[in-house]
Coordinates of C-alpha atoms in Angstrom, one line a residue:
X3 CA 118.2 85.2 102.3
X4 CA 118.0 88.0 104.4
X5 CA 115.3 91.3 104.0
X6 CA 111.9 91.2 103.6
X7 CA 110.2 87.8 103.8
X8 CA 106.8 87.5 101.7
X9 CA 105.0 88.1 104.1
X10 CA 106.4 91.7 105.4
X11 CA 106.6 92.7 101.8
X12 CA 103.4 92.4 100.6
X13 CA 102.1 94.1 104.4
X14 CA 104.2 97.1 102.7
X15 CA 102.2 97.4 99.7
X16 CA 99.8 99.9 101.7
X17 CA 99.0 103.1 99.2
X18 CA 95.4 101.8 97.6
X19 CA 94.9 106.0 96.3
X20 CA 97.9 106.6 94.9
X21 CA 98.1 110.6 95.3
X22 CA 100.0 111.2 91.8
X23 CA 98.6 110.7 88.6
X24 CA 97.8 107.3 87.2
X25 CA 100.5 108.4 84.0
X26 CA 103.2 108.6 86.2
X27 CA 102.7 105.2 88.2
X28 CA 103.9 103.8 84.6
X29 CA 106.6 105.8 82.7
X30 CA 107.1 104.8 79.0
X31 CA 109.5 106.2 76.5
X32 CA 111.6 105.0 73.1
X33 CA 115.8 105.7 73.4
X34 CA 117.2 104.9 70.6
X35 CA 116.4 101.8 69.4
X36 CA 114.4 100.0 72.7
X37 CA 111.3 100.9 74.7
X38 CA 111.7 101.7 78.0
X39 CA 109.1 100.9 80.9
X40 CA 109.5 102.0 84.3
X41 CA 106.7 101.2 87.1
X42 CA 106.7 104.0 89.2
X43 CA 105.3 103.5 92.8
X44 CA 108.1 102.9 95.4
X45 CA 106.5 103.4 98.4
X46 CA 104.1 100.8 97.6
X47 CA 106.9 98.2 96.1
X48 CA 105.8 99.2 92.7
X49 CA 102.7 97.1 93.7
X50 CA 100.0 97.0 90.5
X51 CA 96.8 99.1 90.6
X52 CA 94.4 98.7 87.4
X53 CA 95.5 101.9 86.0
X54 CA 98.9 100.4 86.0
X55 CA 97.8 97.0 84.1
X56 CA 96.5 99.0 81.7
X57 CA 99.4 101.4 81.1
X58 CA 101.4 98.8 80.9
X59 CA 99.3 97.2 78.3
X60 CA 98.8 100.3 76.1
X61 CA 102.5 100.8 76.7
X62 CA 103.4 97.4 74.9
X63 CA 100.7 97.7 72.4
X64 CA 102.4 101.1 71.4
X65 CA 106.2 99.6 71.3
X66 CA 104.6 96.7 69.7
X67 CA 103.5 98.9 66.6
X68 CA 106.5 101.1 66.5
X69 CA 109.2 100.1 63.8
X70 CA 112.1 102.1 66.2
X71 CA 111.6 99.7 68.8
X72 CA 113.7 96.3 68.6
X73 CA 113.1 95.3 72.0
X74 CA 111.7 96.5 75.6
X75 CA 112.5 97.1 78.8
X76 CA 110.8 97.2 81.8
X77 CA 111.9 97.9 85.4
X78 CA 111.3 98.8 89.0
X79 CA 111.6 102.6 90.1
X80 CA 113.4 102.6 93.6
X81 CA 112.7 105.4 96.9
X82 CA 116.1 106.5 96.0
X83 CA 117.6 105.6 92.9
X84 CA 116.9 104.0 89.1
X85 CA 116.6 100.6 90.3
X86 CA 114.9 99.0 93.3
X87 CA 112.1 96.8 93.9
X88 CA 110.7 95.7 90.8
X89 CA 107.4 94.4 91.9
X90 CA 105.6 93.3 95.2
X91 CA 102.3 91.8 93.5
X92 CA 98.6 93.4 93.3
X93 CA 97.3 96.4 95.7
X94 CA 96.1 93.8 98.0
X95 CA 94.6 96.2 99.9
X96 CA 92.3 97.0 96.6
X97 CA 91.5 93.6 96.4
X98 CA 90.0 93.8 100.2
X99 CA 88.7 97.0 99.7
X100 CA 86.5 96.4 96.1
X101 CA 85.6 92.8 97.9
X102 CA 83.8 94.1 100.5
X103 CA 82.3 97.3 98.3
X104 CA 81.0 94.6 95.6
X105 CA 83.3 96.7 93.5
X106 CA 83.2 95.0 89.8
X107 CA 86.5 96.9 89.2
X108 CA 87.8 93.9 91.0
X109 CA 87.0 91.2 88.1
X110 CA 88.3 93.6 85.3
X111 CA 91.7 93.6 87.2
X112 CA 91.9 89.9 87.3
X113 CA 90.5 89.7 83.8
X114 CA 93.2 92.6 82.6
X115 CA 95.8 91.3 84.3
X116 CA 96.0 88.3 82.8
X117 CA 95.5 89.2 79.2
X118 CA 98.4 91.0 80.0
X119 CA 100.5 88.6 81.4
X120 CA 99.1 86.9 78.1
X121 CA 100.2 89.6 76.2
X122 CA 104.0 89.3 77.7
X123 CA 104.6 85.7 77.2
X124 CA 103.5 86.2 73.6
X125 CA 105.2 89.3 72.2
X126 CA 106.4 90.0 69.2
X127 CA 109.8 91.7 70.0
X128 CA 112.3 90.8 72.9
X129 CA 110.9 92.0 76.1
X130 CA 113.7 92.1 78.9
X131 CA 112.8 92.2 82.7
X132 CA 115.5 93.4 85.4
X133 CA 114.0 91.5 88.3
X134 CA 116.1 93.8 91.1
X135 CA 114.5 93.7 94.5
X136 CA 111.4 91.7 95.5
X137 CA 109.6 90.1 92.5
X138 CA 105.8 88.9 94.3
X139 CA 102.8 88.0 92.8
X140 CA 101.8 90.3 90.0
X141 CA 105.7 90.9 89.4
X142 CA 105.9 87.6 88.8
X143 CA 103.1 87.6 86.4
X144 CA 105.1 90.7 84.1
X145 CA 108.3 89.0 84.4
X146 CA 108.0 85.5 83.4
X147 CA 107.1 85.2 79.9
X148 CA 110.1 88.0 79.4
X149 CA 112.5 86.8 76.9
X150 CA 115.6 87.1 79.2
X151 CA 114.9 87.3 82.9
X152 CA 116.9 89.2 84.8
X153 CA 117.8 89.0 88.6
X154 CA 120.4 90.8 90.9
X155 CA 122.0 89.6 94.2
X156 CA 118.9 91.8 95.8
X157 CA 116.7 89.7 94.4
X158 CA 113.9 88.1 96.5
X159 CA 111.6 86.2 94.9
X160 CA 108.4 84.5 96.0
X161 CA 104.9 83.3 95.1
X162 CA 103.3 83.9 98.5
X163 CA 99.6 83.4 98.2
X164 CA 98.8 80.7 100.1
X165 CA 99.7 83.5 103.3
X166 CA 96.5 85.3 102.1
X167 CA 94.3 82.9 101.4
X168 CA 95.4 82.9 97.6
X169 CA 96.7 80.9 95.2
X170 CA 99.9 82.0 93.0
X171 CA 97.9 83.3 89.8
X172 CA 98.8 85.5 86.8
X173 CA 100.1 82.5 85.0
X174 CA 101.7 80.7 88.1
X175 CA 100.9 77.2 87.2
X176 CA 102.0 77.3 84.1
X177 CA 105.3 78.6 85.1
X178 CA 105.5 77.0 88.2
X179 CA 104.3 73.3 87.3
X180 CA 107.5 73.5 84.8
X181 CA 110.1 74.6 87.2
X182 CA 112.2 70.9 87.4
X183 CA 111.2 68.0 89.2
X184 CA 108.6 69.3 92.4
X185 CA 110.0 72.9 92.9
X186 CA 107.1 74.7 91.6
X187 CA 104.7 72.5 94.2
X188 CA 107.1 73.5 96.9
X189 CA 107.3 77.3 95.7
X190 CA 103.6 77.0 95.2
X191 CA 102.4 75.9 98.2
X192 CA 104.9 77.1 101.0
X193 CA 105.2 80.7 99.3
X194 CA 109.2 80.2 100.2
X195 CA 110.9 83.0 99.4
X196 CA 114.3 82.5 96.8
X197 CA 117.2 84.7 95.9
X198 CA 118.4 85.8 92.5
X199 CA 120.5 82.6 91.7
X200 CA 118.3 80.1 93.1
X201 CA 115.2 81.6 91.2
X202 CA 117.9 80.6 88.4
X203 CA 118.2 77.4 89.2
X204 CA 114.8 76.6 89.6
X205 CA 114.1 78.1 85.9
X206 CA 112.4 81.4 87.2
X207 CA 115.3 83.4 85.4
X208 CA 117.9 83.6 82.9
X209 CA 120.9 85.1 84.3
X210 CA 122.2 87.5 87.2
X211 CA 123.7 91.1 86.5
X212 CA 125.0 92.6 90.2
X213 CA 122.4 95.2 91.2
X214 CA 125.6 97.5 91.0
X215 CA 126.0 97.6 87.3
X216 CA 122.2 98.1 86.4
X217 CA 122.4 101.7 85.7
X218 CA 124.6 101.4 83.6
X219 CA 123.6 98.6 81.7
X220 CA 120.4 100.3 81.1
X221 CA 122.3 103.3 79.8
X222 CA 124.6 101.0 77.0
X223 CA 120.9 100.0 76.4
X224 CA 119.4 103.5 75.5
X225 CA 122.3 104.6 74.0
X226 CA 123.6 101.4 71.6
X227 CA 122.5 101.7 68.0
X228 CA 121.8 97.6 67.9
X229 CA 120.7 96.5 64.4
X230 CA 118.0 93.6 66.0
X231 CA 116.0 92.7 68.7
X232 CA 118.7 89.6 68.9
X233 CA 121.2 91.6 68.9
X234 CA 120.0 93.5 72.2
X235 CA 119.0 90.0 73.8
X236 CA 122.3 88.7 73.0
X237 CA 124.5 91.4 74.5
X238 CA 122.5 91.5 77.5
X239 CA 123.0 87.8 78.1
X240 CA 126.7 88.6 77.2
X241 CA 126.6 90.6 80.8
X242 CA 125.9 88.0 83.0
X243 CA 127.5 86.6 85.8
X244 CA 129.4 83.3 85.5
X245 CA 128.3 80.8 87.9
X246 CA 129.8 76.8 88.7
X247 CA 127.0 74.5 87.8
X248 CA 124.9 74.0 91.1
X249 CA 121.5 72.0 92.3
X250 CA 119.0 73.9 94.1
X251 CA 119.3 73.5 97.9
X252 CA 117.7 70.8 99.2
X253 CA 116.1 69.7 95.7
X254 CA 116.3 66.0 96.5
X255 CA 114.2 66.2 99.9
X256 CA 112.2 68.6 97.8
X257 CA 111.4 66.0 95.1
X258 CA 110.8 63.5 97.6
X259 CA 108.3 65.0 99.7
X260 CA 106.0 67.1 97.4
X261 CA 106.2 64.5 94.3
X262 CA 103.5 63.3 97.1
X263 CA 99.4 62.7 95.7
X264 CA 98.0 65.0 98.9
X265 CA 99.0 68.1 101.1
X266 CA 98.3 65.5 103.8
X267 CA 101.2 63.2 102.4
X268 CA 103.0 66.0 101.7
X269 CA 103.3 67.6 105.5
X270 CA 103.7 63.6 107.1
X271 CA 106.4 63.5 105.0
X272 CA 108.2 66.3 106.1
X273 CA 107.8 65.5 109.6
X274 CA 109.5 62.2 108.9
X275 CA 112.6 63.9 107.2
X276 CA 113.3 65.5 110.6
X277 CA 115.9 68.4 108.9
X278 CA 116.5 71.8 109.7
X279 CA 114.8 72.2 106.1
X280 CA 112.0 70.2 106.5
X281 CA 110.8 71.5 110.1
X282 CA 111.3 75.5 108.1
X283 CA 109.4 74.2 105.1
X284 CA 106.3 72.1 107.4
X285 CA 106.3 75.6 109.8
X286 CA 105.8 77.3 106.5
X287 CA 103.1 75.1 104.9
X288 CA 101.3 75.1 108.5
X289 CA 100.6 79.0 108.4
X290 CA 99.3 79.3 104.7
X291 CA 95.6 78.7 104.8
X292 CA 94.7 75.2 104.6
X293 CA 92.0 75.2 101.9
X294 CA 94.5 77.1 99.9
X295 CA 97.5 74.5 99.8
X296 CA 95.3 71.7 98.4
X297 CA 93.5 74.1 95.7
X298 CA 97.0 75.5 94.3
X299 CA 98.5 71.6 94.2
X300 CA 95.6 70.6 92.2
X301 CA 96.1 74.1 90.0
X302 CA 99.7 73.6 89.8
X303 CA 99.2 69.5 88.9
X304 CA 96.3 70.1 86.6
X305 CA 98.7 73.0 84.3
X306 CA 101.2 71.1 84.0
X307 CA 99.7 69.7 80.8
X308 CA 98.0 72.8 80.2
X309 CA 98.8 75.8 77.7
X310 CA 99.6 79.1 79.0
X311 CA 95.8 80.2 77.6
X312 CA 93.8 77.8 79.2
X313 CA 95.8 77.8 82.3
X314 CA 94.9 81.5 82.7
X315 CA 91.4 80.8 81.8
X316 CA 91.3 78.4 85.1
X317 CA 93.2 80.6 87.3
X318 CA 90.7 83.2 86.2
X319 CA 87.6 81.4 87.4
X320 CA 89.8 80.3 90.9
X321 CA 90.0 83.9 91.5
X322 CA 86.2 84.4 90.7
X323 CA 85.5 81.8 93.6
X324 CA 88.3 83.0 95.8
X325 CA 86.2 86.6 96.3
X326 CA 82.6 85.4 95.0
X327 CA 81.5 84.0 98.6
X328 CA 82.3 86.7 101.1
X329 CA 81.6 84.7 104.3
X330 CA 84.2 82.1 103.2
X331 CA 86.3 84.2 101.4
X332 CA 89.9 82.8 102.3
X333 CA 91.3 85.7 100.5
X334 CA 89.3 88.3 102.2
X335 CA 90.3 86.9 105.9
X336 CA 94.0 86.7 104.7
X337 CA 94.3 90.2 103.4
X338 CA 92.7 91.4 106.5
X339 CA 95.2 89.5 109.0
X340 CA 98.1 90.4 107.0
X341 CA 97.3 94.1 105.6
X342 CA 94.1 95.6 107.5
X343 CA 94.3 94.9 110.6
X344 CA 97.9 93.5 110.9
X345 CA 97.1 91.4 113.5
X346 CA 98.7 88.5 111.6
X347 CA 96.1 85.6 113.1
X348 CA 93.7 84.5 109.9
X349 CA 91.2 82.6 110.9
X350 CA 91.0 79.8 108.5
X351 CA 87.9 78.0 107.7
X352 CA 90.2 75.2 109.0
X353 CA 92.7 74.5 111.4
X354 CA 94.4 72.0 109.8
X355 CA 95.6 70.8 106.6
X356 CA 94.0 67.3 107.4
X357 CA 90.5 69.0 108.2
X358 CA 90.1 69.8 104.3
X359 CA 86.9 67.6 102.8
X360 CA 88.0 66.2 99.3
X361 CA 84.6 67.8 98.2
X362 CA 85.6 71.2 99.0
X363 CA 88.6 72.3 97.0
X364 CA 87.7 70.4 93.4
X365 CA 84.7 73.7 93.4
X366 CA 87.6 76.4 92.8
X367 CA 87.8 74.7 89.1
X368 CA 84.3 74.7 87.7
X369 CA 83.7 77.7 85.6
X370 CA 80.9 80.7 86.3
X371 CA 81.0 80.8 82.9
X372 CA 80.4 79.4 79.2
X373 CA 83.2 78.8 77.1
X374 CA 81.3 81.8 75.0
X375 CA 81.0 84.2 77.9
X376 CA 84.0 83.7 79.8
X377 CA 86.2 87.1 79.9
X378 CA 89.7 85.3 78.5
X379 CA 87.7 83.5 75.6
X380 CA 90.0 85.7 73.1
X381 CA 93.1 84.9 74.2
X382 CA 95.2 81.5 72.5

């Protein structure tokens, strides 16, 4: 998979102050009979701001209500054309930014995204995501609970928060934990990037259209006087590319090793398997931070019999600890290595995967608040 790896793409995502106005980082707009939603910040990977959450939110809510609309879109605006990245995650540099300021804008955009990633999983009407480009984080989040998930052969998709001291959020261990067999504990915790037909393999999408045919796709789409939101669904799904039934690479080392109880099992067992694979996967594992890998096996373990609701309602008290203590923020240290200062050296509150007390990570899962106070309580 060549390109950007996670890392490098999330280091892009560098414009905190957008300079255009917040209505144009979203564009939204009925043709014929589907609503169209284009995020609209390239040089930043299309990277999600609040004002984008909420425009994005607004934007369904209004589509949602309108009796013209059958179905929506939603896509990535390019540097050059239509099409292009879809989505590289959150403003990471935000997230730094409002950390160090105290800046409570930083909860509502944790709290707002995920009532919008909420939102998504639980439409009304077909939602349809073209998943073209690098699909992060936050992308992630407003592309999985799409109806039909598109990728391209540009597609690189990852979950890489562990690299920033992280955990893959906006719904990632519900999605994740039901990826088959171990793949969403791999995905989770290495942050390993996957391209278009691997992410369908691993039940991250629905089907592959060639990055080539997109624009016109989209225009068929705009321009087709369908009679349902089925009917739209169905001839999209009609477009895909055929493919010879296939296992994900490597999924039987995969299942092996990280069907293991412990991130400590977990890397001894790779350095027994001794494969080009398994030395790529343990280098991986090694650089994300070490507090991180054991909270996001126990997140992705503990939504596995979870609903999408209350899964969000954990992940949003993880990220409340992630930030809440700044002199042990892992999150704080990560962005800074990878996006401040670039120097691309966190300095972990531990070295090692093994130096991780079993007292430490079980804290990122009790609640700051009351069932009755806490900011998801509405959504089911």
């Amino acid at each position: 998979m060549n390109g950007l790896d996670g890392d490098n793409a999330m280091s892009d995502v560098n414009v905190s102050n957008p300079s255009m106005n917040a209505e144009a980082l979203v564009r939204h707009e009925v043709s014929g009979r589907v609503g169209c939603i284009t995020l609209n910040r390239p040089k930043a990977l299309n990277a999600l701001s609040l004002d984008m959450v909420r425009l994005l939110t607004n934007a369904l809510l209004e589509f949602q209500n309108n009796p013209q609309v059958l179905a929506v879109l939603v896509r990535g605006q390019g540097k050059e054309e239509a099409f292009g990245h879809f989505c590289a995650g959150g403003d990471i540099r935000f997230f730094h930014q409002a950390a160090l300021a105290g800046d409570g804008s930083l909860g509502d955009f944790f709290t707002e995204e995920y009532a919008l990633n909420h939102l998504i999983h639980t439409y009304s009407k077909p939602y349809l995501a073209f998943m073209d480009g690098v699909v992060m984080g936050g992308g992630m989040g407003i592309s999985q609970g799409a109806s039909v998930r598109i990728v391209t052969d540009r597609t690189q998709m990852a979950m890489p928060e562990t690299h920033i001291g992280l955990f893959p959020d906006v719904g990632g261990g519900y999605f994740l934990s039901r990826c088959p067999g171990y793949l969403g504990e791999y995905l989770g915790l290495t942050g390993q990037k996957i391209n278009g037909h691997q992410a369908i393999l691993a039940g991250l999408a629905d089907g592959l259209i060639e990055a080539q045919r997109l624009p016109l796709i989209w225009k068929t789409l705009l321009s087709t006087p369908f009679e349902s939101g089925e009917a739209v669904e169905r001839w999209v799904q009609s477009q895909f590319t055929k493919f010879e039934p296939a296992q994900f690479p490597d999924k039987a080392a995969i299942d092996k090793c990280f069907a293991l109880s412990s991130p400590l099992e977990i890397s001894l067992a790779l350095e027994q398997e001794k494969s080009a694979w398994a030395l790529q996967t343990l280098a991986s594992l090694n650089k994300a931070s070490p507090l991180m890998v054991h909270v996001v096996l126990a997140q992705i373990r503990k939504a596995r019999s979870m609903g999408l609701a209350d899964d969000l309602r954990m992940e949003r008290d993880m990220v409340h600890h992630c930030f809440h203590l700044l002199q042990k923020s892992e999150t704080v240290e990560g962005i800074r290595a990878l996006a401040i200062d670039k120097d691309h050296h966190p300095k972990w509150a531990h070295a090692q995967i093994a130096d991780v007390a079993q007292d430490e990570w079980p804290l990122f899962f009790e609640s700051p608040w009351t069932p009755e106070t806490h900011p998801l309580r509405h959504l089911n």
